[in-house]
Short mmCIF file of C-alpha atoms in Angstrom, two decimals:
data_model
loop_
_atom_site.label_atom_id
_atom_site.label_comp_id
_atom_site.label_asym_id
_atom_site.label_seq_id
_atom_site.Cartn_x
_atom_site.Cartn_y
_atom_site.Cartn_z
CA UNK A 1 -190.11 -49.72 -37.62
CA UNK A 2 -189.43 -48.38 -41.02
CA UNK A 3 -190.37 -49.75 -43.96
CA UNK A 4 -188.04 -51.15 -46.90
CA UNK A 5 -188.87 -50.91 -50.42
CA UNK A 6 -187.71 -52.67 -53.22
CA UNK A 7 -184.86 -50.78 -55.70
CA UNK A 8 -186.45 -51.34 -59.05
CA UNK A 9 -184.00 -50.75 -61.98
CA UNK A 10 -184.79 -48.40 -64.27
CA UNK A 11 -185.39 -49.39 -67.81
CA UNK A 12 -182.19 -49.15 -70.16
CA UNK A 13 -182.12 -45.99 -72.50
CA UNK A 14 -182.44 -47.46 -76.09
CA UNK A 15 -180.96 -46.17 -79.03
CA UNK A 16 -182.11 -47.55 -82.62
CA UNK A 17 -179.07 -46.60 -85.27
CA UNK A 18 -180.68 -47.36 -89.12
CA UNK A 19 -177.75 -47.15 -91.80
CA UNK A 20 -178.57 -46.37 -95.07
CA UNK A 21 -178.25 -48.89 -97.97
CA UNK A 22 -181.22 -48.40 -101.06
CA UNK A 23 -183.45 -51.45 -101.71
CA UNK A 24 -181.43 -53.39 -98.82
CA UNK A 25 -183.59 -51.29 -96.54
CA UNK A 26 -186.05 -53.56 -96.63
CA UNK A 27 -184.40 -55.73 -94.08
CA UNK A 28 -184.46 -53.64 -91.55
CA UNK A 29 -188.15 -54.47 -91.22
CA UNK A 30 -187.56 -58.03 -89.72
CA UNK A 31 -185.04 -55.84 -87.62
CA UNK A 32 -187.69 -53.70 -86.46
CA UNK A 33 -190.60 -56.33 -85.89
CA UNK A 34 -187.71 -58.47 -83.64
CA UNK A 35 -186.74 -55.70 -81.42
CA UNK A 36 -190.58 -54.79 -80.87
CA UNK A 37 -191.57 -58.37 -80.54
CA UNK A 38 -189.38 -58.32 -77.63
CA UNK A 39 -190.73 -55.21 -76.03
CA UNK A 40 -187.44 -53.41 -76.69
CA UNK A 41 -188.49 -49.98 -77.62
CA UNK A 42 -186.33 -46.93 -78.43
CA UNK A 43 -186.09 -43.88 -76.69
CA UNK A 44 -184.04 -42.21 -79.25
CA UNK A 45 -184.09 -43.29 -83.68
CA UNK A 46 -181.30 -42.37 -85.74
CA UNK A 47 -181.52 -42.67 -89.38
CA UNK A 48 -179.60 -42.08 -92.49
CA UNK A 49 -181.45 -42.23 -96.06
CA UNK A 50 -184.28 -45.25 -96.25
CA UNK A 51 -183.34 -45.60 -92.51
CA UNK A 52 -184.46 -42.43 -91.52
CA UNK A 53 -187.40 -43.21 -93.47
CA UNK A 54 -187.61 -47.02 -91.78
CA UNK A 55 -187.61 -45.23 -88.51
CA UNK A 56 -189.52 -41.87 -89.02
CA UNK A 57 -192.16 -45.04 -89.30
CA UNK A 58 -191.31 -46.19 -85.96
CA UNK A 59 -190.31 -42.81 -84.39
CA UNK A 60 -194.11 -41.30 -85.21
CA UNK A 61 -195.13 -44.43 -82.87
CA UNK A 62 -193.27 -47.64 -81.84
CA UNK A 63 -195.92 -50.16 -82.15
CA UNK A 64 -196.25 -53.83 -84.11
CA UNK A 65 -198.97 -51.93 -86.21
CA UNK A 66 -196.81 -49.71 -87.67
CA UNK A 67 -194.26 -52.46 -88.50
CA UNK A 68 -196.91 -54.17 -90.65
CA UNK A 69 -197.93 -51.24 -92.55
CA UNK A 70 -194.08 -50.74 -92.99
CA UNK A 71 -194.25 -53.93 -94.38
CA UNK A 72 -196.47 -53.77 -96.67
CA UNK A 73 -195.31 -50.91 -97.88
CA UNK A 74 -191.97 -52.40 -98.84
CA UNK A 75 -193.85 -55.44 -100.33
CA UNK A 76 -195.89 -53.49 -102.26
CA UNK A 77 -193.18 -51.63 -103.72
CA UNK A 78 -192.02 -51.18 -107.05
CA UNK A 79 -188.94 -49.63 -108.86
CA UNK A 80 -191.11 -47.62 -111.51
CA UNK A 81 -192.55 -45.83 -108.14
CA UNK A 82 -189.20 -45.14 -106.58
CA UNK A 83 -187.21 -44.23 -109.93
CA UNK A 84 -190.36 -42.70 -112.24
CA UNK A 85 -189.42 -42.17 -115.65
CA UNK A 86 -187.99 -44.22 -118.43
CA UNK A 87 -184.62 -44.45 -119.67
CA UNK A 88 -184.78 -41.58 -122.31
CA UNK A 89 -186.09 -39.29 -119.88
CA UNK A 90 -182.84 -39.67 -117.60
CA UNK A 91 -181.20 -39.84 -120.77
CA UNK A 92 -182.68 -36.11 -121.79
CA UNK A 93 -181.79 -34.93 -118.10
CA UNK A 94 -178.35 -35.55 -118.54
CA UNK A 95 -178.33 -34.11 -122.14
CA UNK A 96 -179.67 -31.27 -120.44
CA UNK A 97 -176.91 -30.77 -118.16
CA UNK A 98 -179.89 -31.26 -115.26
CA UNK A 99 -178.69 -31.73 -111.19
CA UNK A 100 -179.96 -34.76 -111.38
CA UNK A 101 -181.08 -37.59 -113.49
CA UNK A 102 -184.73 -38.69 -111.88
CA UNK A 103 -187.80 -36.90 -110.28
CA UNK A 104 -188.00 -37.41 -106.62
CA UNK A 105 -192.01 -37.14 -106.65
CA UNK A 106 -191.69 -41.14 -106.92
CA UNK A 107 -190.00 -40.48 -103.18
CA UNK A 108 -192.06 -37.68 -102.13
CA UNK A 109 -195.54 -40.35 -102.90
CA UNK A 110 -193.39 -43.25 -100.93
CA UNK A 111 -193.06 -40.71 -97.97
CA UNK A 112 -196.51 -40.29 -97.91
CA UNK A 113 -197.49 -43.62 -97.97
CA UNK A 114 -195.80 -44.04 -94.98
CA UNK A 115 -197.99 -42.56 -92.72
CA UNK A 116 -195.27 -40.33 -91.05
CA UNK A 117 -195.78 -37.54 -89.04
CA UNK A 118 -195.78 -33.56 -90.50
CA UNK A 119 -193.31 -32.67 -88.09
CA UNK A 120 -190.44 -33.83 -85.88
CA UNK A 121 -192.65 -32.23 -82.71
CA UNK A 122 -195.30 -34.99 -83.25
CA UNK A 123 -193.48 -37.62 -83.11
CA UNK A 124 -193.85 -39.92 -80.44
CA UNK A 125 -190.47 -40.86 -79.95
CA UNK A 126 -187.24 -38.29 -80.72
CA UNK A 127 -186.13 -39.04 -83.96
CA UNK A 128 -182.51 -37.38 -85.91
CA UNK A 129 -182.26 -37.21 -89.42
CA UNK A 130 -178.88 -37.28 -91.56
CA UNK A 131 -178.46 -35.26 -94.34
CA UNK A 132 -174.91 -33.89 -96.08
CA UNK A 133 -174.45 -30.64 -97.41
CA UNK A 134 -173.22 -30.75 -100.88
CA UNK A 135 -171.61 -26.97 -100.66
CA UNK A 136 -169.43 -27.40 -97.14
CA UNK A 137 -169.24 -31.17 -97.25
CA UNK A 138 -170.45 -30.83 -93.71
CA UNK A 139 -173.11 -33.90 -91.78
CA UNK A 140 -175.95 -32.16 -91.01
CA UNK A 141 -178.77 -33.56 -88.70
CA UNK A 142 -182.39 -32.44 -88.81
CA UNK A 143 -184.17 -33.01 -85.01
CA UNK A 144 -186.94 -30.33 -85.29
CA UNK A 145 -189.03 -28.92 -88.04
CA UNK A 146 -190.93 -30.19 -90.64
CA UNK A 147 -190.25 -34.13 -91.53
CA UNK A 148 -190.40 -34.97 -94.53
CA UNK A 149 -188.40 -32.37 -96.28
CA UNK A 150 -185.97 -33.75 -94.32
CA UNK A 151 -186.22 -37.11 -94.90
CA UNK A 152 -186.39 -36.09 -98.66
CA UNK A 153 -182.89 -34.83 -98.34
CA UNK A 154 -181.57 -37.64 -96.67
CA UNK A 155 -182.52 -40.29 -99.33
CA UNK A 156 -181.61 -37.65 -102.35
CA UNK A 157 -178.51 -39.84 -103.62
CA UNK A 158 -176.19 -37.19 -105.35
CA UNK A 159 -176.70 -37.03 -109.17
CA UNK A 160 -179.69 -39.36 -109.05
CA UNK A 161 -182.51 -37.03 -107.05
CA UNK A 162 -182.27 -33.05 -107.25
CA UNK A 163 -181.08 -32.29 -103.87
CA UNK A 164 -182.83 -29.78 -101.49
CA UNK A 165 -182.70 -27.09 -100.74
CA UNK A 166 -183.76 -26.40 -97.15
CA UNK A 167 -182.66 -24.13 -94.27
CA UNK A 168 -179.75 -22.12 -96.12
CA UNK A 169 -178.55 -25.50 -97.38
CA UNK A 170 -177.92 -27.55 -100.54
CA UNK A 171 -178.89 -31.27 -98.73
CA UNK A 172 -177.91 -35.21 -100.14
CA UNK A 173 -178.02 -38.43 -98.87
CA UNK A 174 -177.08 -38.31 -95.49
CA UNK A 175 -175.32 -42.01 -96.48
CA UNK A 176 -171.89 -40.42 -98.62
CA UNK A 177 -170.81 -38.44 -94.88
CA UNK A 178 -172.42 -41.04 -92.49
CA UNK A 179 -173.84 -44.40 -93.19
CA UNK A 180 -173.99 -45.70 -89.97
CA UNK A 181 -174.56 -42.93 -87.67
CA UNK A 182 -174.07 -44.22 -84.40
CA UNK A 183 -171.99 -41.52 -82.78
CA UNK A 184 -175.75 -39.31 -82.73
CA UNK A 185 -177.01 -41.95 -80.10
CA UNK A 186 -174.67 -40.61 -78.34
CA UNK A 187 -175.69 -37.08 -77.84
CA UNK A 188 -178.03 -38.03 -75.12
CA UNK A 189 -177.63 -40.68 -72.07
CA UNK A 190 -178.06 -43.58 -73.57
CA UNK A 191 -177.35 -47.22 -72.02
CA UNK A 192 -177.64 -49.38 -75.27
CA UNK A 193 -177.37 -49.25 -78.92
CA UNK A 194 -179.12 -51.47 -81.21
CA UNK A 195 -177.67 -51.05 -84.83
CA UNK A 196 -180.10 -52.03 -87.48
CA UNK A 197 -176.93 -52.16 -90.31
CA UNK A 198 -177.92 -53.16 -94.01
CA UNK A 199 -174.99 -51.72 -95.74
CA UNK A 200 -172.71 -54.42 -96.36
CA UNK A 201 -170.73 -53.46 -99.41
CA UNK A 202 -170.83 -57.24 -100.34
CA UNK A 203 -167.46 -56.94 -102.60
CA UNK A 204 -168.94 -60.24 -104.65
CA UNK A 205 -171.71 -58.54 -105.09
CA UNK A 206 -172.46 -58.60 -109.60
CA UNK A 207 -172.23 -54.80 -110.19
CA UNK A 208 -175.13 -54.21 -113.31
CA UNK A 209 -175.94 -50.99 -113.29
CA UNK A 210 -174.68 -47.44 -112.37
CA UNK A 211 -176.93 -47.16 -109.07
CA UNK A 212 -175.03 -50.32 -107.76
CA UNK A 213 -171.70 -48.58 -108.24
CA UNK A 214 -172.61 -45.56 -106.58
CA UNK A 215 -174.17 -47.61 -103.52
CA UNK A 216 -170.89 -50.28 -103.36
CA UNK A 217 -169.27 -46.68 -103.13
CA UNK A 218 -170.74 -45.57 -100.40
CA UNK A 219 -170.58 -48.64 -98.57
CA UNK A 220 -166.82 -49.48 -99.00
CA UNK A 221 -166.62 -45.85 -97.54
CA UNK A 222 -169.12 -46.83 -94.69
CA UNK A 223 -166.50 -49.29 -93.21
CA UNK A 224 -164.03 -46.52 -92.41
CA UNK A 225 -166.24 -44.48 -90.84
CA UNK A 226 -168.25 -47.38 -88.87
CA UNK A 227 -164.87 -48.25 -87.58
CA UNK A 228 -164.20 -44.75 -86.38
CA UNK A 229 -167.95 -44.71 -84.74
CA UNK A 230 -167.43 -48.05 -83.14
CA UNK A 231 -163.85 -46.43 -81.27
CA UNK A 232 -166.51 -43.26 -79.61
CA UNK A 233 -168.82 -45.38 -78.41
CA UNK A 234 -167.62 -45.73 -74.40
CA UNK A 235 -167.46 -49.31 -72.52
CA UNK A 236 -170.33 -48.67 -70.28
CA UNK A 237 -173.07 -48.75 -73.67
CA UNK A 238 -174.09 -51.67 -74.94
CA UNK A 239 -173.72 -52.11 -78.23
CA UNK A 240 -175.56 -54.77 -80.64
CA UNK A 241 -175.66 -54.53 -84.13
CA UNK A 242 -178.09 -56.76 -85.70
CA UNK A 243 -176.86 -58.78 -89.09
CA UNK A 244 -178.69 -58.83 -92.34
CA UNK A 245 -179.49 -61.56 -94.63
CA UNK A 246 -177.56 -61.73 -98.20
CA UNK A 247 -178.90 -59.25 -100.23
CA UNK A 248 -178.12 -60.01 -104.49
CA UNK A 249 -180.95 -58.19 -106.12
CA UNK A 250 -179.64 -54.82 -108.25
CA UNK A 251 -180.49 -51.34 -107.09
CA UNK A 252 -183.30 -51.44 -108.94
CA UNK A 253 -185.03 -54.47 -107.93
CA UNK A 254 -187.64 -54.29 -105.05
CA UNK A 255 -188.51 -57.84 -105.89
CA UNK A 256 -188.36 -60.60 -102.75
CA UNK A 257 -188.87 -58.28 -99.96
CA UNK A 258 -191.12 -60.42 -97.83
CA UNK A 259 -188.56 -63.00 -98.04
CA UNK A 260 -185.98 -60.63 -97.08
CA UNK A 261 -188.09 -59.12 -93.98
CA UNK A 262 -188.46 -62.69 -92.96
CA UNK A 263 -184.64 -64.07 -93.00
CA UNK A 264 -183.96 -60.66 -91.17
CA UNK A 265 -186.06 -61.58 -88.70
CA UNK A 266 -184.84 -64.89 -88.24
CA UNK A 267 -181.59 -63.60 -87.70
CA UNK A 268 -181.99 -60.67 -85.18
CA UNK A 269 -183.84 -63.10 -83.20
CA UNK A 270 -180.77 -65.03 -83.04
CA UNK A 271 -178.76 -62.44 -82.78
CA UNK A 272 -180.47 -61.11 -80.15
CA UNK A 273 -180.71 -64.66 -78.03
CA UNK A 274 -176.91 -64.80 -78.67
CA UNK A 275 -176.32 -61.72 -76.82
CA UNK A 276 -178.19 -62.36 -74.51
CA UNK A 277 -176.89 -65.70 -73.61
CA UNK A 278 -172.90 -64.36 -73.96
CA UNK A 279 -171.73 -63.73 -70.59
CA UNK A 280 -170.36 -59.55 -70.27
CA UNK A 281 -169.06 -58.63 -67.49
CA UNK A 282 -169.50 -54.73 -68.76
CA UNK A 283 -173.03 -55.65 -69.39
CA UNK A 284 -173.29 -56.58 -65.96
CA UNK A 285 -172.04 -53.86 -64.18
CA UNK A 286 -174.09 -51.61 -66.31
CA UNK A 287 -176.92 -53.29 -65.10
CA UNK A 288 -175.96 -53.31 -61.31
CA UNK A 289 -175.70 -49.17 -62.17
CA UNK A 290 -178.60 -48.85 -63.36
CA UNK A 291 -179.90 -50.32 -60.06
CA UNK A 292 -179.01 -47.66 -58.04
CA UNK A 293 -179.25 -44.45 -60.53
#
C-alpha cells in the first residue's frame, strides 16, 4: 500500500517596494520592524532614494538586528550630517554656477554608517536600486555592481547633491521618474507585494523652505505614476501597501524620529491584521495555487 504525503504550500514570494520621500523615510522603520516581527521576509527589495537605502539595510540581511541599528541610525540623525555646510556655502555654490548646492560626503558618511554591503553580490537578499538619468530622462535600475555608488545616485536630489556619474551615465534621485516603484517587483514571480509608501504629498502640508517644494513636487507627481503602477500589477498578486503616520516636520528636520518609527509601527500592525482579517476571494485562490505549484 502506498504511502500519502502531505502537500505543503510553498511559502509566498515577497516583494518589499520602499518609495522615496527625504526625512519621511524614517517611517519606514516601524514598517520594516512590523513585517519582520511577523516573520514576513522578502525575497526581492525595491528601493527608490532613502528607500533604497532603508532596504539595502534589510537586503544585506533581513533580520530584527539590523532593524535596530537602522533605528538608531535614524534617531541619531541630524540635518548638519545629511546637508553639511552652512547657508553661505550653498549660497557661494550657486554664485558659482556649481551642479549642485551641497556636498554629498554628509550622504556618503550616512551610507557608511549603515553597515551595507560593498556590493549588490553580497547581499543576502536581491535588492534593485532606482536611479534617473538626467541626460535621456530614462529610469535606470542598478541590480549588480558596487552598492553604494548606487545608492548615492539614487538619493542625489537634482540641484541639491552633484549627481553621479557612473556607468556611462549622469544619475539623480531615482524619486523625480519613479517614487513608488512597484512595477520592478514585478520582474520576477512574485505572489505578494508589500508597499512600504512614505510619500504622501500632504497638500496641507506648511511649505518653509525650498527642499519642501522640491519634495511636494515630486510627490504630487508620485500619484500619477503610483496610479499607473497600481493598473500593471495582475489580480493574482497580492498587494498591501502599508500607511504612514502624519509627517509635519520640514525637510530639514530629523527631529521626532523615534516617535515616528513607533506610530508607523502601530499602524502596519493594524494594517496588516486588517488584511488579514478582510475576506479575498483572489487571495484565496492564490493560496489554493500555491498548494499545488
Amino acid at each position: 500500500m502506498s504511502k500519502v504525503f502531505p502537500v505543503r504550500p510553498r511559502e509566498p514570494r515577497t516583494a518589499f517596494v520602499l518609495s522615496g520621500g527625504g526625512n519621511q523615510g524614517v517611517s519606514q522603520v516601524g514598517m520594516l520592524r512590523a513585517l519582520l516581527e511577523r516573520g514576513i521576509l522578502p525575497d526581492v527589495v525595491i528601493g527608490t532614494s532613502v528607500g533604497a537605502l532603508n532596504g539595502a539595510v534589510v537586503a544585506t540581511d533581513p533580520v530584527l538586528s539590523q532593524v535596530d541599528h537602522l533605528e538608531e541610525v535614524w534617531t541619531d540623525l541630524t540635518s548638519e550630517q545629511v546637508f553639511p555646510g552652512g547657508t553661505l556655502r550653498r549660497a557661494w555654490n550657486l554664485l558659482r554656477r556649481d551642479d549642485h548646492l551641497i556636498s554629498n560626503e554628509g550622504l556618503r558618511t550616512l551610507i557608511d554608517g549603515t553597515g551595507v554591503a560593498d556590493s549588490f553580490g553580497e547581499l543576502a537578499v536581491p535588492l534593485r536600486v532606482v536611479t534617473a538619468d538626467l541626460e535621456s530622462g530614462n529610469e535606470l535600475v542598478f541590480a549588480a555592481g558596487e552598492l553604494r555608488p548606487a545608492l548615492l545616485a539614487s538619493a542625489a536630489l537634482p540641484g541639491i547633491y552633484p549627481p553621479i556619474r557612473l556607468d556611462g551615465s549622469i544619475l539623480v534621485d531615482g524619486a523625480i521618474v519613479n517614487l513608488v516603484p512597484i512595477s520592478h517587483a514585478l520582474a520576477g514571480p512574485v505572489d505578494r507585494i508589500f508597499v512600504l509608501d512614505v510619500s504622501d504629498p500632504m497638500t496641507d502640508r506648511p511649505l518653509r523652505s525650498p527642499f519642501d517644494v522640491v519634495v511636494r513636487s515630486m510627490a504630487i507627481s508620485r500619484d500619477q505614476r503610483f496610479d499607473l503602477e497600481l493598473q500593471w500589477v495582475p489580480p493574482e498578486v497580492e498587494l498591501v501597501v502599508l500607511p504612514p503616520p502624519r509627517d509635519d516636520r520640514d525637510f530639514f528636520d530629523f527631529s521626532g524620529g523615534r516617535e515616528l518609527m513607533n506610530e508607523a509601527l502601530a499602524l502596519a500592525h493594524r494594517a496588516l491584521d486588517d488584511h488579514e482579517l478582510r475576506p479575498d476571494r483572489q487571495r484565496l485562490r492564490r493560496w489554493w495555487k500555491r498548494l499545488f505549484d
